[in-house]
Amino acid sequence: MEFKPNTQEENLIILVERNPPESRLSELGIKSWPKWGCPTGKFPLKFDAEETCYLLKGKVKAYTKGSSEFVEFGAGDLVVFPKGLSCTWDVLVPVDKHYKFDSSSSS
């Protein structure tokens, strides 16, 4: 018996790198990326391109669409959202982040 409820999105995983070293942040050029922030609340998001972000402030629980499971990340974390992912951000502490989109990503 095979059950695939959400085949298209089941392999889309949010990657969290906790407290990457300053050398990694410099290598990525994070300080030159645009900034974005949001208040507490729930926000549905759909990623039309891969997004990499580095949280300066905040705490978020991201629930993948159709799932009760979540990934938690916050200040000091480097997070990658794959292209095609739909999720809801439950922002527990207001967010301030650097971000970059990669529309050419093949991953």
PDB file of C-alpha atoms in Angstrom:
ATOM      1  CA  MET A   1       0.000   0.000   0.000  1.00  0.00           C
ATOM      2  CA  GLU A   2       1.392   3.359  -1.012  1.00  0.00           C
ATOM      3  CA  PHE A   3       0.170   6.705   0.264  1.00  0.00           C
ATOM      4  CA  LYS A   4       1.542   9.946  -1.165  1.00  0.00           C
ATOM      5  CA  PRO A   5      -0.608  12.817   0.106  1.00  0.00           C
ATOM      6  CA  ASN A   6       1.457  15.693  -1.157  1.00  0.00           C
ATOM      7  CA  THR A   7       3.928  14.268  -3.674  1.00  0.00           C
ATOM      8  CA  GLN A   8       4.892  17.597  -5.177  1.00  0.00           C
ATOM      9  CA  GLU A   9       5.844  19.172  -1.873  1.00  0.00           C
ATOM     10  CA  GLU A  10       6.971  16.194   0.207  1.00  0.00           C
ATOM     11  CA  ASN A  11      10.624  16.605  -0.811  1.00  0.00           C
ATOM     12  CA  LEU A  12      10.649  20.361  -0.215  1.00  0.00           C
ATOM     13  CA  ILE A  13      12.525  20.744   3.033  1.00  0.00           C
ATOM     14  CA  ILE A  14      13.349  23.897   4.970  1.00  0.00           C
ATOM     15  CA  LEU A  15      17.051  23.785   5.803  1.00  0.00           C
ATOM     16  CA  VAL A  16      18.232  25.553   8.961  1.00  0.00           C
ATOM     17  CA  GLU A  17      21.902  26.188   9.674  1.00  0.00           C
ATOM     18  CA  ARG A  18      22.142  27.293  13.308  1.00  0.00           C
ATOM     19  CA  ASN A  19      24.615  30.064  14.132  1.00  0.00           C
ATOM     20  CA  PRO A  20      26.869  29.785  11.065  1.00  0.00           C
ATOM     21  CA  PRO A  21      30.386  31.218  11.554  1.00  0.00           C
ATOM     22  CA  GLU A  22      31.086  34.817  10.546  1.00  0.00           C
ATOM     23  CA  SER A  23      33.369  33.503   7.766  1.00  0.00           C
ATOM     24  CA  ARG A  24      30.383  31.726   6.146  1.00  0.00           C
ATOM     25  CA  LEU A  25      28.227  34.859   6.378  1.00  0.00           C
ATOM     26  CA  SER A  26      31.008  36.925   4.772  1.00  0.00           C
ATOM     27  CA  GLU A  27      31.489  34.338   2.031  1.00  0.00           C
ATOM     28  CA  LEU A  28      27.776  34.591   1.174  1.00  0.00           C
ATOM     29  CA  GLY A  29      27.878  38.408   1.276  1.00  0.00           C
ATOM     30  CA  ILE A  30      24.867  38.520   3.582  1.00  0.00           C
ATOM     31  CA  LYS A  31      25.387  42.125   4.713  1.00  0.00           C
ATOM     32  CA  SER A  32      24.876  43.286   1.110  1.00  0.00           C
ATOM     33  CA  TRP A  33      21.523  41.451   0.784  1.00  0.00           C
ATOM     34  CA  PRO A  34      18.262  43.418   1.113  1.00  0.00           C
ATOM     35  CA  LYS A  35      16.532  43.508   4.500  1.00  0.00           C
ATOM     36  CA  TRP A  36      12.947  42.628   5.353  1.00  0.00           C
ATOM     37  CA  GLY A  37      10.986  42.548   8.573  1.00  0.00           C
ATOM     38  CA  CYS A  38       7.526  41.643   9.832  1.00  0.00           C
ATOM     39  CA  PRO A  39       5.526  41.842  13.059  1.00  0.00           C
ATOM     40  CA  THR A  40       4.138  38.906  15.030  1.00  0.00           C
ATOM     41  CA  GLY A  41       1.268  37.029  13.392  1.00  0.00           C
ATOM     42  CA  LYS A  42       0.573  34.280  10.868  1.00  0.00           C
ATOM     43  CA  PHE A  43       1.574  34.719   7.242  1.00  0.00           C
ATOM     44  CA  PRO A  44       0.964  32.243   4.401  1.00  0.00           C
ATOM     45  CA  LEU A  45       3.947  32.197   2.017  1.00  0.00           C
ATOM     46  CA  LYS A  46       4.636  30.566  -1.360  1.00  0.00           C
ATOM     47  CA  PHE A  47       8.229  30.475  -2.586  1.00  0.00           C
ATOM     48  CA  ASP A  48       8.389  30.979  -6.370  1.00  0.00           C
ATOM     49  CA  ALA A  49      12.191  30.953  -6.119  1.00  0.00           C
ATOM     50  CA  GLU A  50      14.641  29.485  -3.632  1.00  0.00           C
ATOM     51  CA  GLU A  51      15.160  31.929  -0.777  1.00  0.00           C
ATOM     52  CA  THR A  52      18.125  32.022   1.566  1.00  0.00           C
ATOM     53  CA  CYS A  53      17.743  34.271   4.593  1.00  0.00           C
ATOM     54  CA  TYR A  54      19.690  35.136   7.713  1.00  0.00           C
ATOM     55  CA  LEU A  55      17.658  36.194  10.739  1.00  0.00           C
ATOM     56  CA  LEU A  56      19.039  39.139  12.681  1.00  0.00           C
ATOM     57  CA  LYS A  57      16.071  39.146  15.067  1.00  0.00           C
ATOM     58  CA  GLY A  58      12.943  37.126  15.639  1.00  0.00           C
ATOM     59  CA  LYS A  59      11.553  33.658  16.136  1.00  0.00           C
ATOM     60  CA  VAL A  60       9.383  31.738  13.668  1.00  0.00           C
ATOM     61  CA  LYS A  61       7.584  28.412  13.435  1.00  0.00           C
ATOM     62  CA  ALA A  62       7.090  27.533   9.751  1.00  0.00           C
ATOM     63  CA  TYR A  63       4.317  25.023   9.076  1.00  0.00           C
ATOM     64  CA  THR A  64       4.525  23.297   5.687  1.00  0.00           C
ATOM     65  CA  LYS A  65       1.207  23.451   3.831  1.00  0.00           C
ATOM     66  CA  GLY A  66      -1.010  20.499   4.682  1.00  0.00           C
ATOM     67  CA  SER A  67       1.070  19.455   7.686  1.00  0.00           C
ATOM     68  CA  SER A  68       0.953  20.018  11.425  1.00  0.00           C
ATOM     69  CA  GLU A  69       4.731  19.650  11.615  1.00  0.00           C
ATOM     70  CA  PHE A  70       6.856  22.776  11.796  1.00  0.00           C
ATOM     71  CA  VAL A  71      10.434  23.956  11.572  1.00  0.00           C
ATOM     72  CA  GLU A  72      11.493  26.513  14.172  1.00  0.00           C
ATOM     73  CA  PHE A  73      14.207  29.087  13.531  1.00  0.00           C
ATOM     74  CA  GLY A  74      15.257  32.438  14.867  1.00  0.00           C
ATOM     75  CA  ALA A  75      17.940  35.073  15.326  1.00  0.00           C
ATOM     76  CA  GLY A  76      21.344  33.831  14.177  1.00  0.00           C
ATOM     77  CA  ASP A  77      19.966  31.122  11.874  1.00  0.00           C
ATOM     78  CA  LEU A  78      20.650  30.808   8.141  1.00  0.00           C
ATOM     79  CA  VAL A  79      17.550  29.313   6.507  1.00  0.00           C
ATOM     80  CA  VAL A  80      16.934  28.021   2.962  1.00  0.00           C
ATOM     81  CA  PHE A  81      13.394  27.688   1.583  1.00  0.00           C
ATOM     82  CA  PRO A  82      13.169  25.590  -1.597  1.00  0.00           C
ATOM     83  CA  LYS A  83      11.434  26.831  -4.733  1.00  0.00           C
ATOM     84  CA  GLY A  84       7.818  25.638  -4.815  1.00  0.00           C
ATOM     85  CA  LEU A  85       7.343  25.416  -1.042  1.00  0.00           C
ATOM     86  CA  SER A  86       4.109  26.685   0.505  1.00  0.00           C
ATOM     87  CA  CYS A  87       4.116  27.280   4.241  1.00  0.00           C
ATOM     88  CA  THR A  88       2.662  29.450   6.972  1.00  0.00           C
ATOM     89  CA  TRP A  89       4.976  31.489   9.151  1.00  0.00           C
ATOM     90  CA  ASP A  90       3.813  31.778  12.744  1.00  0.00           C
ATOM     91  CA  VAL A  91       5.967  34.723  13.820  1.00  0.00           C
ATOM     92  CA  LEU A  92       6.390  34.545  17.610  1.00  0.00           C
ATOM     93  CA  VAL A  93       8.942  37.377  17.885  1.00  0.00           C
ATOM     94  CA  PRO A  94       9.067  40.165  15.218  1.00  0.00           C
ATOM     95  CA  VAL A  95      11.481  39.306  12.396  1.00  0.00           C
ATOM     96  CA  ASP A  96      14.331  41.313  10.884  1.00  0.00           C
ATOM     97  CA  LYS A  97      16.302  39.440   8.225  1.00  0.00           C
ATOM     98  CA  HIS A  98      18.621  39.656   5.239  1.00  0.00           C
ATOM     99  CA  TYR A  99      17.369  37.658   2.258  1.00  0.00           C
ATOM    100  CA  LYS A 100      18.289  36.588  -1.267  1.00  0.00           C
ATOM    101  CA  PHE A 101      16.239  34.883  -3.981  1.00  0.00           C
ATOM    102  CA  ASP A 102      17.745  32.482  -6.500  1.00  0.00           C
ATOM    103  CA  SER A 103      15.243  32.021  -9.315  1.00  0.00           C
ATOM    104  CA  SER A 104      17.714  29.901 -11.308  1.00  0.00           C
ATOM    105  CA  SER A 105      18.045  27.267  -8.591  1.00  0.00           C
ATOM    106  CA  SER A 106      17.732  23.743  -9.873  1.00  0.00           C
ATOM    107  CA  SER A 107      17.697  22.097  -6.453  1.00  0.00           C
TER     108      SER A 107
END
